[in-house]
mmCIF file of C-alpha atoms (C1' of nucleotides) in Angstrom:
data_model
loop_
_atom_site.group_PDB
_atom_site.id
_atom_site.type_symbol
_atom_site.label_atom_id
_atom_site.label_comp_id
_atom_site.label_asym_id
_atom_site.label_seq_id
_atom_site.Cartn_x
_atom_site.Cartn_y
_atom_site.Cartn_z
ATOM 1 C CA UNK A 21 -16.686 101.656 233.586
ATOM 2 C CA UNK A 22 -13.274 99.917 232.766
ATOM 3 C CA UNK A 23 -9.871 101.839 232.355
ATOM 4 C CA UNK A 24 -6.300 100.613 232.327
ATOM 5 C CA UNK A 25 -3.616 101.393 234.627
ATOM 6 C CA UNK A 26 -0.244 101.038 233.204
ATOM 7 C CA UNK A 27 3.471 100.267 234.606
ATOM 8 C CA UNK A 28 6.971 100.878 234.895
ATOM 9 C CA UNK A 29 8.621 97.083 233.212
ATOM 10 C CA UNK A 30 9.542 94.445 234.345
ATOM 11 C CA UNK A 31 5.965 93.754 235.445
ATOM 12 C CA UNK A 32 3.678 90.809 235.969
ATOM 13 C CA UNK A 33 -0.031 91.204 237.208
ATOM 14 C CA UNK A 34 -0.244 87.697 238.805
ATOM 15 C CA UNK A 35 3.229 88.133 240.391
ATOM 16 C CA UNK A 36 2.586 91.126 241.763
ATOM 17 C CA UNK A 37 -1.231 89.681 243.312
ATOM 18 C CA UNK A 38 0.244 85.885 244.496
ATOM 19 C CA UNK A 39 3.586 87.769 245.929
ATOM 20 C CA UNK A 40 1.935 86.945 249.282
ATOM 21 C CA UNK A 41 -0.582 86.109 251.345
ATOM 22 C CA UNK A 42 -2.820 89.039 250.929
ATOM 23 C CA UNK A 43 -4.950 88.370 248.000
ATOM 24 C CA UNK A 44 -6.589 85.482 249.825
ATOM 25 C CA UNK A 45 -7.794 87.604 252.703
ATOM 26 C CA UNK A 46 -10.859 90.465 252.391
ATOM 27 C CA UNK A 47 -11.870 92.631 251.216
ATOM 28 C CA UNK A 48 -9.277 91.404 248.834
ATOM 29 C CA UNK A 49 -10.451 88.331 246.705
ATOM 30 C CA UNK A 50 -8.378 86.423 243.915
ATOM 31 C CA UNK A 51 -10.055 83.946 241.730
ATOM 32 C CA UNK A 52 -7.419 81.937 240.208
ATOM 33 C CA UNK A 53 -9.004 80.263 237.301
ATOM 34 C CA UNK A 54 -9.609 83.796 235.923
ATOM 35 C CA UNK A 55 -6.706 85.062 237.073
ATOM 36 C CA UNK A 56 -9.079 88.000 238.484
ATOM 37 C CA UNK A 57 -8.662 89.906 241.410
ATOM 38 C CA UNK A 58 -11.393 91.581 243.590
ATOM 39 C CA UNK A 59 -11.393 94.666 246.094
ATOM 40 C CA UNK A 60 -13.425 96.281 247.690
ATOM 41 C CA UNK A 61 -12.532 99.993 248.197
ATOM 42 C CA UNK A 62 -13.576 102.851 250.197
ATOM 43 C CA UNK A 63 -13.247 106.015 248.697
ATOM 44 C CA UNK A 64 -12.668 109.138 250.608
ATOM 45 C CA UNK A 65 -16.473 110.161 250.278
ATOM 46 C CA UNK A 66 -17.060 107.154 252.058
ATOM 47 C CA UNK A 67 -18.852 106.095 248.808
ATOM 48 C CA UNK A 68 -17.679 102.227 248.876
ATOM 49 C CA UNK A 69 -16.966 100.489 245.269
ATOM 50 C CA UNK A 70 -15.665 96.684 243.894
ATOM 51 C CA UNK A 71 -12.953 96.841 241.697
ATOM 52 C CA UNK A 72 -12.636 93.873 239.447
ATOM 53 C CA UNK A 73 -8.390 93.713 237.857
ATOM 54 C CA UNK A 74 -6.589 91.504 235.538
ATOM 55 C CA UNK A 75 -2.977 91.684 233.988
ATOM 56 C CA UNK A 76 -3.136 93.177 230.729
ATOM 57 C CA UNK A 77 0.228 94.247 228.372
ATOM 58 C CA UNK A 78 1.053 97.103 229.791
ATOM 59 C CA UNK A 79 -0.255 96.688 233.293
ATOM 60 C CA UNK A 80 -3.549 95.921 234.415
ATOM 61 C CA UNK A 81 -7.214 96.700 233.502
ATOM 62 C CA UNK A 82 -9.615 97.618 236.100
ATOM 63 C CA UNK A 83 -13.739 97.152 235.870
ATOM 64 C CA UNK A 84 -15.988 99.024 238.380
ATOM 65 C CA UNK A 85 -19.108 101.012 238.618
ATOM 66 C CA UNK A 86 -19.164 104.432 237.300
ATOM 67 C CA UNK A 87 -16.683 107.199 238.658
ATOM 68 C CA UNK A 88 -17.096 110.751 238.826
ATOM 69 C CA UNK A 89 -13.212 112.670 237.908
ATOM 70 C CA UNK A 90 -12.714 112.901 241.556
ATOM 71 C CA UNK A 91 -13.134 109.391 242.258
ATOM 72 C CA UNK A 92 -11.039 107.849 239.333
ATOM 73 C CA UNK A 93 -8.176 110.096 240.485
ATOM 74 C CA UNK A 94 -8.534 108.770 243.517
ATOM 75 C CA UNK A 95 -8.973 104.942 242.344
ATOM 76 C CA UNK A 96 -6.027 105.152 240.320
ATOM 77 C CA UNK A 97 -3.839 106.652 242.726
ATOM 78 C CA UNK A 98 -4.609 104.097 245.378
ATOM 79 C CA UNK A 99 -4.352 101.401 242.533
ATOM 80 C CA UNK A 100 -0.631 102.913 241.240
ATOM 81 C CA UNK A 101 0.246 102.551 244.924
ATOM 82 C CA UNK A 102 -0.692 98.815 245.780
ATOM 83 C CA UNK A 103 0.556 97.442 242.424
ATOM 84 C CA UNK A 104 3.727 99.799 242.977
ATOM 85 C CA UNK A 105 3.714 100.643 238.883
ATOM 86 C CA UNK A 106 6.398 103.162 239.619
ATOM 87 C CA UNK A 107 9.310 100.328 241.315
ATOM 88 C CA UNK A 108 12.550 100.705 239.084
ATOM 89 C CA UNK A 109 13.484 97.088 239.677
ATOM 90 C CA UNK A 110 16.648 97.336 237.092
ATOM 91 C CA UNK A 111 19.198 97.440 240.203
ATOM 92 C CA UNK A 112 17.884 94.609 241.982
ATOM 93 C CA UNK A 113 17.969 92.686 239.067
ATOM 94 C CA UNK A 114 21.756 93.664 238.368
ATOM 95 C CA UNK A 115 22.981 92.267 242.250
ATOM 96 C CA UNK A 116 21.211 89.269 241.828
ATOM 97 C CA UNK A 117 22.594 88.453 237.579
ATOM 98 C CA UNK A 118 24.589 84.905 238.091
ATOM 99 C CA UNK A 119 23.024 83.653 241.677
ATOM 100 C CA UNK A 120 20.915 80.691 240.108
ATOM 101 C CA UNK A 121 18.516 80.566 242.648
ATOM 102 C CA UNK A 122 17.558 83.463 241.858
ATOM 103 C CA UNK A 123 17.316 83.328 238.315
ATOM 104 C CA UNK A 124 13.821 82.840 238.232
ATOM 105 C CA UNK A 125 12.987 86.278 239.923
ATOM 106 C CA UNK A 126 13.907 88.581 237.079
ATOM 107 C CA UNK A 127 12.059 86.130 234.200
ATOM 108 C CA UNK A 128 8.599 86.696 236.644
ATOM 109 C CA UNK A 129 9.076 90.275 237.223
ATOM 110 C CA UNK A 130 9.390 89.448 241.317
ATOM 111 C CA UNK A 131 10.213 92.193 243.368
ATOM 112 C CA UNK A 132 6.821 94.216 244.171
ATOM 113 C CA UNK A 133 4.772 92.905 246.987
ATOM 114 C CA UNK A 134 1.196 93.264 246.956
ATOM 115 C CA UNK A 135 -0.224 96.306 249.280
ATOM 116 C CA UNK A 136 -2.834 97.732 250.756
ATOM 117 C CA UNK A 137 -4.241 101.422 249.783
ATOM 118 C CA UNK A 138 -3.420 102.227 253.194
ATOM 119 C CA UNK A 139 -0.372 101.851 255.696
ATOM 120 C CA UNK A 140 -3.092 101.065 258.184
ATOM 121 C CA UNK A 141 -4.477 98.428 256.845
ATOM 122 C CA UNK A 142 -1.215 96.700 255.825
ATOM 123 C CA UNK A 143 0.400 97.550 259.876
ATOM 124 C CA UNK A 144 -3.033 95.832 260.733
ATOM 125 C CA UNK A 145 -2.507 92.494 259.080
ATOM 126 C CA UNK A 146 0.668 92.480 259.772
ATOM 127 C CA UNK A 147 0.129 92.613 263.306
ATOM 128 C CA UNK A 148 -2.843 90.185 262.696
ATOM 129 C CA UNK A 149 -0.448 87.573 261.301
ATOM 130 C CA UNK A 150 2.386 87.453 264.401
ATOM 131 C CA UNK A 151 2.323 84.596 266.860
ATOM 132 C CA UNK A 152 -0.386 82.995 265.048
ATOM 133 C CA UNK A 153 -0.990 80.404 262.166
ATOM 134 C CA UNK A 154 -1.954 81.678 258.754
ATOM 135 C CA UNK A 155 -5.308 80.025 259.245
ATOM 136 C CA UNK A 156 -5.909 82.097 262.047
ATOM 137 C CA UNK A 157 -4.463 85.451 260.437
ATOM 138 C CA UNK A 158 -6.867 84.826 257.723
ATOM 139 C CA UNK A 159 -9.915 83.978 260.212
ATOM 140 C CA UNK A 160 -9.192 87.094 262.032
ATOM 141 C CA UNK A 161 -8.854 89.908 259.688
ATOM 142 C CA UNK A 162 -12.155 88.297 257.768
ATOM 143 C CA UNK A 163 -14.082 89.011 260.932
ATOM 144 C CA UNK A 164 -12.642 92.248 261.460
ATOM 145 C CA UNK A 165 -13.627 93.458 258.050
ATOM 146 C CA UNK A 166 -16.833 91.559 258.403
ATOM 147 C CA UNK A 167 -17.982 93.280 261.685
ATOM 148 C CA UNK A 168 -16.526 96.810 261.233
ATOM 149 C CA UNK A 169 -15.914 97.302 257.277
ATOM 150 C CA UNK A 170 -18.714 99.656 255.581
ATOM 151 C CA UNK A 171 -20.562 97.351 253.359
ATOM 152 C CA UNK A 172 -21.244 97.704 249.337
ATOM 153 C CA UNK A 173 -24.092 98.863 248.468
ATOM 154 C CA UNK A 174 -25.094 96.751 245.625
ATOM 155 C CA UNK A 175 -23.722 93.534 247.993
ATOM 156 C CA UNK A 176 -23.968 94.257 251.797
ATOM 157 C CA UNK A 177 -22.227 90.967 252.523
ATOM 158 C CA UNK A 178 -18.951 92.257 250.586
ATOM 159 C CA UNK A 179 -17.153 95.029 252.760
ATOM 160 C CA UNK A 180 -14.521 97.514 252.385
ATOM 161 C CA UNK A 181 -11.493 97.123 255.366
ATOM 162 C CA UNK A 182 -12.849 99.242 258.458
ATOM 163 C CA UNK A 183 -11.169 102.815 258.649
ATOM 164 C CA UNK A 184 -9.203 103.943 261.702
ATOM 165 C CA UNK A 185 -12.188 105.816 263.141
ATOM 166 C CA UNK A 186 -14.643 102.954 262.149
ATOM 167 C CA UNK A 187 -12.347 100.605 264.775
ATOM 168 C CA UNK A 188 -11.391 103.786 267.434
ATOM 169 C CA UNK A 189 -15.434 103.581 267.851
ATOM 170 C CA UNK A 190 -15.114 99.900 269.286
ATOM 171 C CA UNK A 191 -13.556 98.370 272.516
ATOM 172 C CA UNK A 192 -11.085 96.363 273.313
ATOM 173 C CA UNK A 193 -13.684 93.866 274.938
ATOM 174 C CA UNK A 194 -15.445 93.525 271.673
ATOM 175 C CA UNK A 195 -12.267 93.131 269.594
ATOM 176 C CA UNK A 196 -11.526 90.279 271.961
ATOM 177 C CA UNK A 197 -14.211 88.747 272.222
ATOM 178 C CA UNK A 198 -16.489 88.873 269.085
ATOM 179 C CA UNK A 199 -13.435 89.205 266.605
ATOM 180 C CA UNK A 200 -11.289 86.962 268.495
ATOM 181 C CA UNK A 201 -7.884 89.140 268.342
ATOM 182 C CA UNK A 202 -7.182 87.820 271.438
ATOM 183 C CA UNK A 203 -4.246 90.036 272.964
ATOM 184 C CA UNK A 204 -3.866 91.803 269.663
ATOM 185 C CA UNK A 205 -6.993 93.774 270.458
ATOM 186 C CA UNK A 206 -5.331 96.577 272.045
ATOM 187 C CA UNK A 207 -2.519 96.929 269.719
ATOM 188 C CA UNK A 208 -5.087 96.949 266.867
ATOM 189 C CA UNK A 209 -7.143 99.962 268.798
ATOM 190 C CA UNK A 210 -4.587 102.089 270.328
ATOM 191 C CA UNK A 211 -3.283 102.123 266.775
ATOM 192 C CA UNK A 212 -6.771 103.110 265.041
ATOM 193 C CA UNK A 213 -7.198 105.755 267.939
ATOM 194 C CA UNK A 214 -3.840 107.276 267.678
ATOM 195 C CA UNK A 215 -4.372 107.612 263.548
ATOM 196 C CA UNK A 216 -8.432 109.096 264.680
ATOM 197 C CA UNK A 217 -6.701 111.403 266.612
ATOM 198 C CA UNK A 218 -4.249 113.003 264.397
ATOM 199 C CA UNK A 219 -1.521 111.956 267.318
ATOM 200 C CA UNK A 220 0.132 109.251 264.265
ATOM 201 C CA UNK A 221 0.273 110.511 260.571
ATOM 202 C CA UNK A 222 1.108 106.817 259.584
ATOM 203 C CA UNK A 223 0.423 107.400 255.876
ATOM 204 C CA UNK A 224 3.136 110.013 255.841
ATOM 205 C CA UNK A 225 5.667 106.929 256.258
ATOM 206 C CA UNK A 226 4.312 105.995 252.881
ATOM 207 C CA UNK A 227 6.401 108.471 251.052
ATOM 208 C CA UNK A 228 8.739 109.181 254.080
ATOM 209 C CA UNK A 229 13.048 109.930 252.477
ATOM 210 C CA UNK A 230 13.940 108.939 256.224
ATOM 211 C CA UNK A 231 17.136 106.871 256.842
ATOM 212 C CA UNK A 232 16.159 103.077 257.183
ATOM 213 C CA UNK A 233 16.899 102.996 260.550
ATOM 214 C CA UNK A 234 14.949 105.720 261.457
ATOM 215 C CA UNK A 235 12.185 104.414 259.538
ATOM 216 C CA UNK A 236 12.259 101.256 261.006
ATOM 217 C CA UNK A 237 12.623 102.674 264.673
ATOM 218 C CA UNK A 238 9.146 104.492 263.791
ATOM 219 C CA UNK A 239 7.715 101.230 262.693
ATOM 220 C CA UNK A 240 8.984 99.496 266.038
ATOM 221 C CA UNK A 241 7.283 102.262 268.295
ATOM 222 C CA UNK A 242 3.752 100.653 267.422
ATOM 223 C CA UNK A 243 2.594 98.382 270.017
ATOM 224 C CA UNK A 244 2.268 94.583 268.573
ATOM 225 C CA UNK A 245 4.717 95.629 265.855
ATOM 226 C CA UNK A 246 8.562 94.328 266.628
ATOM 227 C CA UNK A 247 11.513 93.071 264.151
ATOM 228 C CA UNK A 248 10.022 90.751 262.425
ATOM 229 C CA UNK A 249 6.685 92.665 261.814
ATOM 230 C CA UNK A 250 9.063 95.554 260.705
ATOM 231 C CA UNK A 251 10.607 93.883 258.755
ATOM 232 C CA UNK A 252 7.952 92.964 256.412
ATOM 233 C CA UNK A 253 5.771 96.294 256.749
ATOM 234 C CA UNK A 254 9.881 97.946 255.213
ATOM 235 C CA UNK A 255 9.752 95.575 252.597
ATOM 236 C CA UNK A 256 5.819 96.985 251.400
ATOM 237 C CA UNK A 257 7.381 100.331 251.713
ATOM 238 C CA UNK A 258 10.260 99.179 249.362
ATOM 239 C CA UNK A 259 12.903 99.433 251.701
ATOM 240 C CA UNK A 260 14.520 95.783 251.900
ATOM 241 C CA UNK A 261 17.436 96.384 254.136
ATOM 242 C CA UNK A 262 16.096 93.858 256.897
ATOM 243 C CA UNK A 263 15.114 90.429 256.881
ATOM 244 C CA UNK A 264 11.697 88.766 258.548
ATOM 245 C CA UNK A 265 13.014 86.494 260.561
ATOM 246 C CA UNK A 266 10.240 83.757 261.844
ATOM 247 C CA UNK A 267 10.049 80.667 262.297
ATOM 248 C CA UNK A 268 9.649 79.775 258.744
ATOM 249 C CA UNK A 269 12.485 81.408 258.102
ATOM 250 C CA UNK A 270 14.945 79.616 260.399
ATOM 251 C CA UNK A 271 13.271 76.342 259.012
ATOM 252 C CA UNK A 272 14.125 77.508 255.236
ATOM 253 C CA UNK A 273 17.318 78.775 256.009
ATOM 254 C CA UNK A 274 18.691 75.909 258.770
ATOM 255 C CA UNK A 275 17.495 73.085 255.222
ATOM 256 C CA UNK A 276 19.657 75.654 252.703
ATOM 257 C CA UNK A 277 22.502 76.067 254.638
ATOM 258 C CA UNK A 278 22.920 73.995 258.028
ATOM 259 C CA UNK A 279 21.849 71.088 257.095
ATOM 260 C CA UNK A 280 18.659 71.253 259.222
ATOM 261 C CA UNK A 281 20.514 71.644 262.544
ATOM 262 C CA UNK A 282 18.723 74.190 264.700
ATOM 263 C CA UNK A 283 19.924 77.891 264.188
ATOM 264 C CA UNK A 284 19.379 81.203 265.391
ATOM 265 C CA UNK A 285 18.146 84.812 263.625
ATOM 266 C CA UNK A 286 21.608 85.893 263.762
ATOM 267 C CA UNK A 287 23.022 83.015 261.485
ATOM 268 C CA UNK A 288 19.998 83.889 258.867
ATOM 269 C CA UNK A 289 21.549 87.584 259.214
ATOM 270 C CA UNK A 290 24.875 86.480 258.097
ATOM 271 C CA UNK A 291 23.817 84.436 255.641
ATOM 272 C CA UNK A 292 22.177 87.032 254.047
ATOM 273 C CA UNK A 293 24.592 90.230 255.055
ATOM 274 C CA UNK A 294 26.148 90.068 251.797
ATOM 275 C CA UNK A 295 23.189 90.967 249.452
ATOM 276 C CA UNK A 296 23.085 94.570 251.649
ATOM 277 C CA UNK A 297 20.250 96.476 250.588
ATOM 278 C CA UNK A 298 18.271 94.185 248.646
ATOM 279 C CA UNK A 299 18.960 90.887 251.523
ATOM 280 C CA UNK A 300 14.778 91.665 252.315
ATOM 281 C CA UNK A 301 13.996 90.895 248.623
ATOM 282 C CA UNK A 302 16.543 88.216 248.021
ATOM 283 C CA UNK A 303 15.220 86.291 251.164
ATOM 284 C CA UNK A 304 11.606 87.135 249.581
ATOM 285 C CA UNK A 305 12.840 85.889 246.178
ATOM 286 C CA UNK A 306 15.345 82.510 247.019
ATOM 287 C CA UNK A 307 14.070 79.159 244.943
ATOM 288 C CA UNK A 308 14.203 77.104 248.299
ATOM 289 C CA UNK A 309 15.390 73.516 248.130
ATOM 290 C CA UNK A 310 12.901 72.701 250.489
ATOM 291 C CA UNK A 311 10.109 73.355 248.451
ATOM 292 C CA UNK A 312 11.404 71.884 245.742
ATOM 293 C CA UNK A 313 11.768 67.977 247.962
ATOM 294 C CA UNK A 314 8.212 68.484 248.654
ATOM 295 C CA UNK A 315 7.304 68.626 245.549
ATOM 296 C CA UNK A 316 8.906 65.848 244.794
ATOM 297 C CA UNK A 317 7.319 63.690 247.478
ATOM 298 C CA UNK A 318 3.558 64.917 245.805
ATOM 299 C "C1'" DG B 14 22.234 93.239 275.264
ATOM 300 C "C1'" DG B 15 20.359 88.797 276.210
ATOM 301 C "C1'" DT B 16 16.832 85.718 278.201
ATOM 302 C "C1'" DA B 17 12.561 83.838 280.349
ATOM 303 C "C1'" DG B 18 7.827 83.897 280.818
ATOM 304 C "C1'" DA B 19 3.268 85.594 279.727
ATOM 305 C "C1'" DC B 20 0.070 86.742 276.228
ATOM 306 C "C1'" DC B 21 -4.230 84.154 273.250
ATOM 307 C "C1'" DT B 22 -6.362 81.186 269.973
ATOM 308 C "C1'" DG B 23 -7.487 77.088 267.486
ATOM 309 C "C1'" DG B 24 -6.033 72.711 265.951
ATOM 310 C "C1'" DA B 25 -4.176 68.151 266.984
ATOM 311 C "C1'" DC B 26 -4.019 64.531 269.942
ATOM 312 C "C1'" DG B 27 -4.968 61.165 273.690
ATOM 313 C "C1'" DC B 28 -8.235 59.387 276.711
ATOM 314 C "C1'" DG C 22 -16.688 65.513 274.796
ATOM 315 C "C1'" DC C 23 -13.029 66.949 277.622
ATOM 316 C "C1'" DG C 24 -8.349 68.111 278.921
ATOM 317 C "C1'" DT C 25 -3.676 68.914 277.501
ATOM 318 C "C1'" DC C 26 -0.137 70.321 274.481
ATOM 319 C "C1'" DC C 27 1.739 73.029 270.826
ATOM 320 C "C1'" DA C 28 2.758 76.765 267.343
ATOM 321 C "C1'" DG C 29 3.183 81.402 266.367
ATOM 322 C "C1'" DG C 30 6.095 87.025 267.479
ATOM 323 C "C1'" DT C 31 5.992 90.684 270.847
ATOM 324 C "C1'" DC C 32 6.185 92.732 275.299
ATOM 325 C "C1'" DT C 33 7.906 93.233 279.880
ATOM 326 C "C1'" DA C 34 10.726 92.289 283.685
ATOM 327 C "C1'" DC C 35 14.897 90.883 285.096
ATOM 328 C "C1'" DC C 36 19.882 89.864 285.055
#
DNA sequence: GGTAGACCTGGACGC
DNA sequence: GCGTCCAGGTCTACC
């Protein structure tokens, strides 16, 4: 079956997909010629499904197998909620109008971020891709999905990302050792046995009105999960009061404003103090000069 | 509140 | 092929 799911505007499909790194990692999968991206999805039933999107006019249109009611409620809901169709991005757009680096954000929609149909599964890449290399982040969560997501039925070697109580049923030996999460294995399964449990309601956070800070303080109490994690798991909530600071970031910052001297987190804060609220999307958003020189040495 | 060291893996490098 | 070094955030202990 194939059904559209439409958007609040300003929105761009492909924007939304290549705002970061999680399209290239399962059970998401972009194909870029096509501009076509893949997930695989498990329902509530357990009942696991591909979903096959590209951007159309007033959103994006969705091909998978056939639905009962239920199910398409479901599927769309999830859907609504990783593409975030219902952002109002009209103020962001108003404190950045005149900052020329930034011109480019409002004339590509920027200013969703690509999620996950559960916090889970975003908290666990995020964890996944601290203290590592991307490579690795990417190596990791494939193998975690691989070994503990339930498979499709029409295509067992395509798998849905493995539910909390799917990973609370493992140990931290195997985590280590097969999926190679090296000391990341017990943050990633005291997590999924606290959400198993009912002792975290992490979902709840989803549509949580609690004060940033408080938000973020929740956020922090996960094992494996500290400012900079935070940081980014706020700005896939929408919130983008604080900046990711890694090392990335002090390279990208230290070329745009300190002439490449060494710097620390707290000179990337005051750079980026004065944008307030938005400073997590500004950061996300900034046309850096340094990409721009390596272009030009291609 | 700030800092140092351990955590763990895979890739790069030298021999 | 083997050993060593390095990059990457978070946690814990300590001052």
């Amino acid at each position: 079956m194939e059904f559209s799911v439409e958007s609040s505007f300003p929105f761009n499909f492909k924007t939304v997909v290549t705002s970061h790194g999680w399209c290239q990692v399962k059970p998401f999968h972009w194909r870029e010629e096509e501009e076509t991206l893949e997930y695989i999805l498990e329902l509530s039933n357990r009942r696991v499904i591909r979903l096959e999107m590209e951007g159309d006019q007033n959103g994006f249109k969705v091909k998978t197998g056939n639905l009962s009611r239920l199910e398409r409620i479901e599927t769309e809901q999830k859907l609504h909620w990783m593409f975030g169709t219902d952002i109002d991005l009209s103020l962001f757009y108003k404190a950045i109008k005149g900052t020329s680096q930034l011109a480019h954000a409002k004339k590509k929609s920027m200013g969703r971020v690509l999620r996950s149909p559960t916090l889970f599964e975003d908290v666990v890449r995020t964890i996944l891709t601290t203290n590592t290399l991307w490579s690795a982040t990417i190596r990791m969560t494939n193998k975690l999905v691989e070994q503990f997501g339930e498979s499709l039925p029409q295509d067992p070697e395509l798998q849905a990302f493995p539910t909390p109580s799917r990973l609370a049923q493992t140990n931290e030996d195997n985590l280590r050792s097969e999926t190679r999460l090296g000391y990341r294995a017990p943050y990633i399964l005291e997590l999924a046995r606290r959400i198993d449990s009912n002792d975290l309601d992490l979902e709840s956070l989803k549509t949580s009105d609690l004060p940033i800070q408080e938000l973020r303080n929740e956020l922090l109490k996960i094992n494996g999960i500290g400012p900079y994690a935070a940081a980014n798991l706020l700005m896939i909530l929408g919130r983008s009061d604080y900046l990711p600071i890694d090392s990335w970031a002090l390279k990208v910052v230290s070329h745009e404003w300190f002439n490449g001297e060494p710097i620390k987190p707290s000179q990337v804060q005051e750079v980026f103090d004065k944008w307030g609220e938005w400073k997590g999307l500004v950061f996300w958003c900034w046309d850096w000069k340094l990409f721009h020189e390596n272009d030009d040495k291609k």
